[in-house]
């Protein structure tokens, strides 16, 4: 009886590389919805009921059905393939929670800034923050009711972002649409890293 063991190596399965992505934007633009649409786990949400005390701060004229607001973060994850797993961190949309951004953004490789074209001013803080931090980001226009109320180039002009910043449209309620938006963030991050490496040579 042959007692020799097989010399063939055992294939080692490596876990996918974790990649931290930030989902940002103004109040009520669809950050919580986007994370919930795509996450493969039950998303962690830190929402609180909106009260009369915040009526002058949490202005929900364009989202009358909204009754809660994120007070810390949203968290979810999605495995892209055998090599990459995205960890999604949604920021609170109100300025009064801005002190949390530094910790949330730490270690992130890219960001998706969600825009509601009915109130584009709300996304300026996120755009400014990522530009100053040097974090690659993609601007995603959320198609509320499936409609695009402004041409994407008009949105680019209004936000004063350069051509190097990808500007896309997507539906935060649709899993495949959110997936495509996140892939755009990944591609933009890899492009920015490649350009930075080439520039350092």
PDB file of C-alpha atoms in Angstrom:
ATOM      1  CA  UNK A   1       0.000   0.000   0.000  1.00  0.00           C
ATOM      2  CA  UNK A   2       1.424   3.372  -1.018  1.00  0.00           C
ATOM      3  CA  UNK A   3       1.595   5.635   2.018  1.00  0.00           C
ATOM      4  CA  UNK A   4       3.141   8.607   0.217  1.00  0.00           C
ATOM      5  CA  UNK A   5       1.073  11.761   0.485  1.00  0.00           C
ATOM      6  CA  UNK A   6       0.262  13.862  -2.539  1.00  0.00           C
ATOM      7  CA  UNK A   7       2.809  16.562  -3.240  1.00  0.00           C
ATOM      8  CA  UNK A   8       0.245  18.816  -4.919  1.00  0.00           C
ATOM      9  CA  UNK A   9      -0.060  22.174  -3.138  1.00  0.00           C
ATOM     10  CA  UNK A  10      -3.380  23.022  -1.503  1.00  0.00           C
ATOM     11  CA  UNK A  11      -4.943  26.107  -3.046  1.00  0.00           C
ATOM     12  CA  UNK A  12      -5.165  28.952  -0.550  1.00  0.00           C
ATOM     13  CA  UNK A  13      -8.319  31.017  -0.741  1.00  0.00           C
ATOM     14  CA  UNK A  14      -7.568  34.648   0.043  1.00  0.00           C
ATOM     15  CA  UNK A  15     -10.364  36.838   1.380  1.00  0.00           C
ATOM     16  CA  UNK A  16     -11.297  39.818  -0.813  1.00  0.00           C
ATOM     17  CA  UNK A  17      -9.455  43.079  -0.250  1.00  0.00           C
ATOM     18  CA  UNK A  18     -11.532  45.473   1.918  1.00  0.00           C
ATOM     19  CA  UNK A  19     -12.150  48.863   0.322  1.00  0.00           C
ATOM     20  CA  UNK A  20     -13.766  51.716   2.246  1.00  0.00           C
ATOM     21  CA  UNK A  21     -16.116  53.938   0.248  1.00  0.00           C
ATOM     22  CA  UNK A  22     -17.895  57.052   1.534  1.00  0.00           C
ATOM     23  CA  UNK A  23     -21.467  57.875   0.507  1.00  0.00           C
ATOM     24  CA  UNK A  24     -22.018  61.589   1.044  1.00  0.00           C
ATOM     25  CA  UNK A  25     -24.363  64.429   0.165  1.00  0.00           C
ATOM     26  CA  UNK A  26     -26.946  66.737   1.645  1.00  0.00           C
ATOM     27  CA  UNK A  27     -29.943  65.993   3.804  1.00  0.00           C
ATOM     28  CA  UNK A  28     -32.440  63.604   2.224  1.00  0.00           C
ATOM     29  CA  UNK A  29     -30.594  63.021  -1.073  1.00  0.00           C
ATOM     30  CA  UNK A  30     -30.718  59.211  -0.858  1.00  0.00           C
ATOM     31  CA  UNK A  31     -27.608  58.115   1.048  1.00  0.00           C
ATOM     32  CA  UNK A  32     -29.431  55.756   3.413  1.00  0.00           C
ATOM     33  CA  UNK A  33     -31.527  54.424   0.533  1.00  0.00           C
ATOM     34  CA  UNK A  34     -28.440  53.742  -1.607  1.00  0.00           C
ATOM     35  CA  UNK A  35     -26.642  51.831   1.146  1.00  0.00           C
ATOM     36  CA  UNK A  36     -29.779  49.826   1.924  1.00  0.00           C
ATOM     37  CA  UNK A  37     -30.371  48.993  -1.747  1.00  0.00           C
ATOM     38  CA  UNK A  38     -26.990  47.359  -2.291  1.00  0.00           C
ATOM     39  CA  UNK A  39     -25.782  46.021   1.068  1.00  0.00           C
ATOM     40  CA  UNK A  40     -25.483  42.248   1.356  1.00  0.00           C
ATOM     41  CA  UNK A  41     -25.947  42.503   5.108  1.00  0.00           C
ATOM     42  CA  UNK A  42     -28.681  44.221   7.043  1.00  0.00           C
ATOM     43  CA  UNK A  43     -27.414  47.815   7.000  1.00  0.00           C
ATOM     44  CA  UNK A  44     -26.526  49.559  10.227  1.00  0.00           C
ATOM     45  CA  UNK A  45     -28.551  52.737  10.457  1.00  0.00           C
ATOM     46  CA  UNK A  46     -28.415  55.466  13.058  1.00  0.00           C
ATOM     47  CA  UNK A  47     -31.610  57.301  12.304  1.00  0.00           C
ATOM     48  CA  UNK A  48     -33.672  59.408  14.657  1.00  0.00           C
ATOM     49  CA  UNK A  49     -37.192  60.727  14.259  1.00  0.00           C
ATOM     50  CA  UNK A  50     -37.449  64.260  12.933  1.00  0.00           C
ATOM     51  CA  UNK A  51     -39.109  66.542  15.437  1.00  0.00           C
ATOM     52  CA  UNK A  52     -40.488  70.062  15.496  1.00  0.00           C
ATOM     53  CA  UNK A  53     -37.239  71.211  17.149  1.00  0.00           C
ATOM     54  CA  UNK A  54     -35.385  70.670  13.876  1.00  0.00           C
ATOM     55  CA  UNK A  55     -38.009  72.020  11.502  1.00  0.00           C
ATOM     56  CA  UNK A  56     -35.861  75.026  10.574  1.00  0.00           C
ATOM     57  CA  UNK A  57     -32.766  72.862  10.108  1.00  0.00           C
ATOM     58  CA  UNK A  58     -33.965  69.622   8.511  1.00  0.00           C
ATOM     59  CA  UNK A  59     -35.893  71.137   5.628  1.00  0.00           C
ATOM     60  CA  UNK A  60     -37.847  68.382   3.900  1.00  0.00           C
ATOM     61  CA  UNK A  61     -39.871  70.393   1.390  1.00  0.00           C
ATOM     62  CA  UNK A  62     -38.780  68.121  -1.474  1.00  0.00           C
ATOM     63  CA  UNK A  63     -39.069  64.923   0.581  1.00  0.00           C
ATOM     64  CA  UNK A  64     -42.366  65.325   2.450  1.00  0.00           C
ATOM     65  CA  UNK A  65     -42.542  61.615   3.283  1.00  0.00           C
ATOM     66  CA  UNK A  66     -39.227  61.679   5.170  1.00  0.00           C
ATOM     67  CA  UNK A  67     -39.741  61.243   8.914  1.00  0.00           C
ATOM     68  CA  UNK A  68     -36.233  60.253  10.080  1.00  0.00           C
ATOM     69  CA  UNK A  69     -32.717  61.584   9.663  1.00  0.00           C
ATOM     70  CA  UNK A  70     -29.261  60.015   9.979  1.00  0.00           C
ATOM     71  CA  UNK A  71     -27.512  61.277  13.103  1.00  0.00           C
ATOM     72  CA  UNK A  72     -24.241  59.312  12.905  1.00  0.00           C
ATOM     73  CA  UNK A  73     -23.711  57.055   9.888  1.00  0.00           C
ATOM     74  CA  UNK A  74     -25.086  54.337   7.650  1.00  0.00           C
ATOM     75  CA  UNK A  75     -23.015  51.196   7.163  1.00  0.00           C
ATOM     76  CA  UNK A  76     -23.273  48.326   4.706  1.00  0.00           C
ATOM     77  CA  UNK A  77     -21.048  46.132   2.569  1.00  0.00           C
ATOM     78  CA  UNK A  78     -21.092  44.430  -0.804  1.00  0.00           C
ATOM     79  CA  UNK A  79     -18.725  41.867  -2.320  1.00  0.00           C
ATOM     80  CA  UNK A  80     -17.861  42.962  -5.842  1.00  0.00           C
ATOM     81  CA  UNK A  81     -15.926  39.812  -6.785  1.00  0.00           C
ATOM     82  CA  UNK A  82     -13.367  37.387  -5.343  1.00  0.00           C
ATOM     83  CA  UNK A  83     -10.852  40.197  -4.995  1.00  0.00           C
ATOM     84  CA  UNK A  84     -12.756  43.252  -3.726  1.00  0.00           C
ATOM     85  CA  UNK A  85     -15.294  43.843  -0.973  1.00  0.00           C
ATOM     86  CA  UNK A  86     -16.681  47.342  -0.457  1.00  0.00           C
ATOM     87  CA  UNK A  87     -17.459  48.710   2.981  1.00  0.00           C
ATOM     88  CA  UNK A  88     -19.899  51.583   2.629  1.00  0.00           C
ATOM     89  CA  UNK A  89     -20.080  54.452   5.098  1.00  0.00           C
ATOM     90  CA  UNK A  90     -22.901  56.944   4.647  1.00  0.00           C
ATOM     91  CA  UNK A  91     -22.335  60.354   6.225  1.00  0.00           C
ATOM     92  CA  UNK A  92     -24.971  62.411   8.040  1.00  0.00           C
ATOM     93  CA  UNK A  93     -26.239  65.159   5.771  1.00  0.00           C
ATOM     94  CA  UNK A  94     -26.594  68.036   8.212  1.00  0.00           C
ATOM     95  CA  UNK A  95     -23.842  70.530   8.981  1.00  0.00           C
ATOM     96  CA  UNK A  96     -24.279  70.064  12.737  1.00  0.00           C
ATOM     97  CA  UNK A  97     -22.911  66.513  12.391  1.00  0.00           C
ATOM     98  CA  UNK A  98     -19.901  67.622  10.358  1.00  0.00           C
ATOM     99  CA  UNK A  99     -17.532  66.915  13.234  1.00  0.00           C
ATOM    100  CA  UNK A 100     -17.916  63.186  12.428  1.00  0.00           C
ATOM    101  CA  UNK A 101     -16.628  63.441   8.878  1.00  0.00           C
ATOM    102  CA  UNK A 102     -12.919  63.258   9.714  1.00  0.00           C
ATOM    103  CA  UNK A 103     -13.306  59.890  11.432  1.00  0.00           C
ATOM    104  CA  UNK A 104     -15.688  58.513   8.802  1.00  0.00           C
ATOM    105  CA  UNK A 105     -13.436  59.492   5.889  1.00  0.00           C
ATOM    106  CA  UNK A 106     -10.221  58.195   7.481  1.00  0.00           C
ATOM    107  CA  UNK A 107      -8.890  55.290   5.397  1.00  0.00           C
ATOM    108  CA  UNK A 108     -11.413  55.708   2.562  1.00  0.00           C
ATOM    109  CA  UNK A 109     -10.231  55.200  -1.019  1.00  0.00           C
ATOM    110  CA  UNK A 110     -13.054  57.053  -2.751  1.00  0.00           C
ATOM    111  CA  UNK A 111     -16.460  58.656  -2.375  1.00  0.00           C
ATOM    112  CA  UNK A 112     -19.826  58.997  -4.060  1.00  0.00           C
ATOM    113  CA  UNK A 113     -21.396  62.429  -3.637  1.00  0.00           C
ATOM    114  CA  UNK A 114     -25.146  62.114  -4.184  1.00  0.00           C
ATOM    115  CA  UNK A 115     -26.927  65.137  -5.616  1.00  0.00           C
ATOM    116  CA  UNK A 116     -30.582  66.121  -5.694  1.00  0.00           C
ATOM    117  CA  UNK A 117     -30.771  68.652  -8.536  1.00  0.00           C
ATOM    118  CA  UNK A 118     -33.728  70.376  -6.864  1.00  0.00           C
ATOM    119  CA  UNK A 119     -31.319  71.622  -4.177  1.00  0.00           C
ATOM    120  CA  UNK A 120     -27.774  71.354  -5.409  1.00  0.00           C
ATOM    121  CA  UNK A 121     -26.466  73.773  -2.779  1.00  0.00           C
ATOM    122  CA  UNK A 122     -26.791  70.972  -0.216  1.00  0.00           C
ATOM    123  CA  UNK A 123     -23.959  68.955  -1.751  1.00  0.00           C
ATOM    124  CA  UNK A 124     -21.388  71.785  -1.860  1.00  0.00           C
ATOM    125  CA  UNK A 125     -19.942  70.939   1.600  1.00  0.00           C
ATOM    126  CA  UNK A 126     -19.232  67.349   0.501  1.00  0.00           C
ATOM    127  CA  UNK A 127     -17.636  68.409  -2.786  1.00  0.00           C
ATOM    128  CA  UNK A 128     -15.493  71.008  -1.009  1.00  0.00           C
ATOM    129  CA  UNK A 129     -14.458  68.548   1.699  1.00  0.00           C
ATOM    130  CA  UNK A 130     -13.278  65.858  -0.708  1.00  0.00           C
ATOM    131  CA  UNK A 131     -11.498  68.346  -2.951  1.00  0.00           C
ATOM    132  CA  UNK A 132      -9.561  69.730   0.026  1.00  0.00           C
ATOM    133  CA  UNK A 133      -8.874  66.234   1.390  1.00  0.00           C
ATOM    134  CA  UNK A 134      -7.654  65.025  -2.012  1.00  0.00           C
ATOM    135  CA  UNK A 135     -10.051  62.075  -1.933  1.00  0.00           C
ATOM    136  CA  UNK A 136     -11.185  60.924  -5.406  1.00  0.00           C
ATOM    137  CA  UNK A 137     -14.941  61.222  -5.763  1.00  0.00           C
ATOM    138  CA  UNK A 138     -17.745  60.758  -8.244  1.00  0.00           C
ATOM    139  CA  UNK A 139     -20.834  62.955  -8.397  1.00  0.00           C
ATOM    140  CA  UNK A 140     -24.003  60.880  -8.713  1.00  0.00           C
ATOM    141  CA  UNK A 141     -27.247  62.620  -9.625  1.00  0.00           C
ATOM    142  CA  UNK A 142     -30.061  60.685  -7.957  1.00  0.00           C
ATOM    143  CA  UNK A 143     -32.967  60.265 -10.370  1.00  0.00           C
ATOM    144  CA  UNK A 144     -35.904  61.012  -8.109  1.00  0.00           C
ATOM    145  CA  UNK A 145     -39.049  59.637  -9.762  1.00  0.00           C
ATOM    146  CA  UNK A 146     -36.776  58.403 -12.565  1.00  0.00           C
ATOM    147  CA  UNK A 147     -36.418  61.890 -14.000  1.00  0.00           C
ATOM    148  CA  UNK A 148     -33.410  64.093 -14.770  1.00  0.00           C
ATOM    149  CA  UNK A 149     -34.470  67.692 -14.276  1.00  0.00           C
ATOM    150  CA  UNK A 150     -31.178  69.229 -15.441  1.00  0.00           C
ATOM    151  CA  UNK A 151     -28.640  68.239 -18.081  1.00  0.00           C
ATOM    152  CA  UNK A 152     -25.556  66.675 -16.504  1.00  0.00           C
ATOM    153  CA  UNK A 153     -23.246  69.338 -17.938  1.00  0.00           C
ATOM    154  CA  UNK A 154     -25.431  72.014 -16.348  1.00  0.00           C
ATOM    155  CA  UNK A 155     -25.019  70.182 -13.049  1.00  0.00           C
ATOM    156  CA  UNK A 156     -21.243  70.115 -13.543  1.00  0.00           C
ATOM    157  CA  UNK A 157     -21.226  73.852 -14.209  1.00  0.00           C
ATOM    158  CA  UNK A 158     -23.408  74.580 -11.174  1.00  0.00           C
ATOM    159  CA  UNK A 159     -21.156  72.508  -8.888  1.00  0.00           C
ATOM    160  CA  UNK A 160     -17.983  73.966 -10.435  1.00  0.00           C
ATOM    161  CA  UNK A 161     -16.312  70.552 -10.670  1.00  0.00           C
ATOM    162  CA  UNK A 162     -13.747  69.875 -13.363  1.00  0.00           C
ATOM    163  CA  UNK A 163     -13.910  67.365 -16.172  1.00  0.00           C
ATOM    164  CA  UNK A 164     -11.659  65.023 -14.199  1.00  0.00           C
ATOM    165  CA  UNK A 165     -14.538  64.369 -11.770  1.00  0.00           C
ATOM    166  CA  UNK A 166     -16.936  61.763 -13.204  1.00  0.00           C
ATOM    167  CA  UNK A 167     -20.573  62.861 -13.161  1.00  0.00           C
ATOM    168  CA  UNK A 168     -23.181  60.116 -13.506  1.00  0.00           C
ATOM    169  CA  UNK A 169     -26.886  59.546 -13.020  1.00  0.00           C
ATOM    170  CA  UNK A 170     -28.303  56.689 -10.975  1.00  0.00           C
ATOM    171  CA  UNK A 171     -31.332  55.588  -8.971  1.00  0.00           C
ATOM    172  CA  UNK A 172     -30.598  55.073  -5.259  1.00  0.00           C
ATOM    173  CA  UNK A 173     -33.558  52.680  -5.004  1.00  0.00           C
ATOM    174  CA  UNK A 174     -32.229  50.299  -7.634  1.00  0.00           C
ATOM    175  CA  UNK A 175     -29.568  47.765  -6.632  1.00  0.00           C
ATOM    176  CA  UNK A 176     -27.988  47.446 -10.084  1.00  0.00           C
ATOM    177  CA  UNK A 177     -27.959  51.209 -10.533  1.00  0.00           C
ATOM    178  CA  UNK A 178     -26.211  51.682  -7.176  1.00  0.00           C
ATOM    179  CA  UNK A 179     -23.757  48.930  -8.143  1.00  0.00           C
ATOM    180  CA  UNK A 180     -22.834  50.783 -11.324  1.00  0.00           C
ATOM    181  CA  UNK A 181     -22.360  54.006  -9.349  1.00  0.00           C
ATOM    182  CA  UNK A 182     -20.006  52.247  -6.922  1.00  0.00           C
ATOM    183  CA  UNK A 183     -18.059  50.708  -9.804  1.00  0.00           C
ATOM    184  CA  UNK A 184     -17.638  54.227 -11.188  1.00  0.00           C
ATOM    185  CA  UNK A 185     -16.160  55.233  -7.812  1.00  0.00           C
ATOM    186  CA  UNK A 186     -13.735  52.290  -7.928  1.00  0.00           C
ATOM    187  CA  UNK A 187     -12.640  53.027 -11.482  1.00  0.00           C
ATOM    188  CA  UNK A 188     -12.128  56.696 -10.635  1.00  0.00           C
ATOM    189  CA  UNK A 189     -10.069  55.800  -7.568  1.00  0.00           C
ATOM    190  CA  UNK A 190      -7.850  53.405  -9.532  1.00  0.00           C
ATOM    191  CA  UNK A 191      -7.403  56.014 -12.267  1.00  0.00           C
ATOM    192  CA  UNK A 192      -6.412  58.665  -9.722  1.00  0.00           C
ATOM    193  CA  UNK A 193      -3.924  56.276  -8.080  1.00  0.00           C
ATOM    194  CA  UNK A 194      -2.397  55.382 -11.459  1.00  0.00           C
ATOM    195  CA  UNK A 195      -2.000  59.046 -12.385  1.00  0.00           C
ATOM    196  CA  UNK A 196      -0.469  59.850  -8.989  1.00  0.00           C
ATOM    197  CA  UNK A 197       2.022  56.990  -9.348  1.00  0.00           C
ATOM    198  CA  UNK A 198       2.968  58.069 -12.870  1.00  0.00           C
ATOM    199  CA  UNK A 199       3.398  61.660 -11.727  1.00  0.00           C
ATOM    200  CA  UNK A 200       5.738  60.605  -8.921  1.00  0.00           C
ATOM    201  CA  UNK A 201       8.184  58.909 -11.305  1.00  0.00           C
TER     202      UNK A 201
END
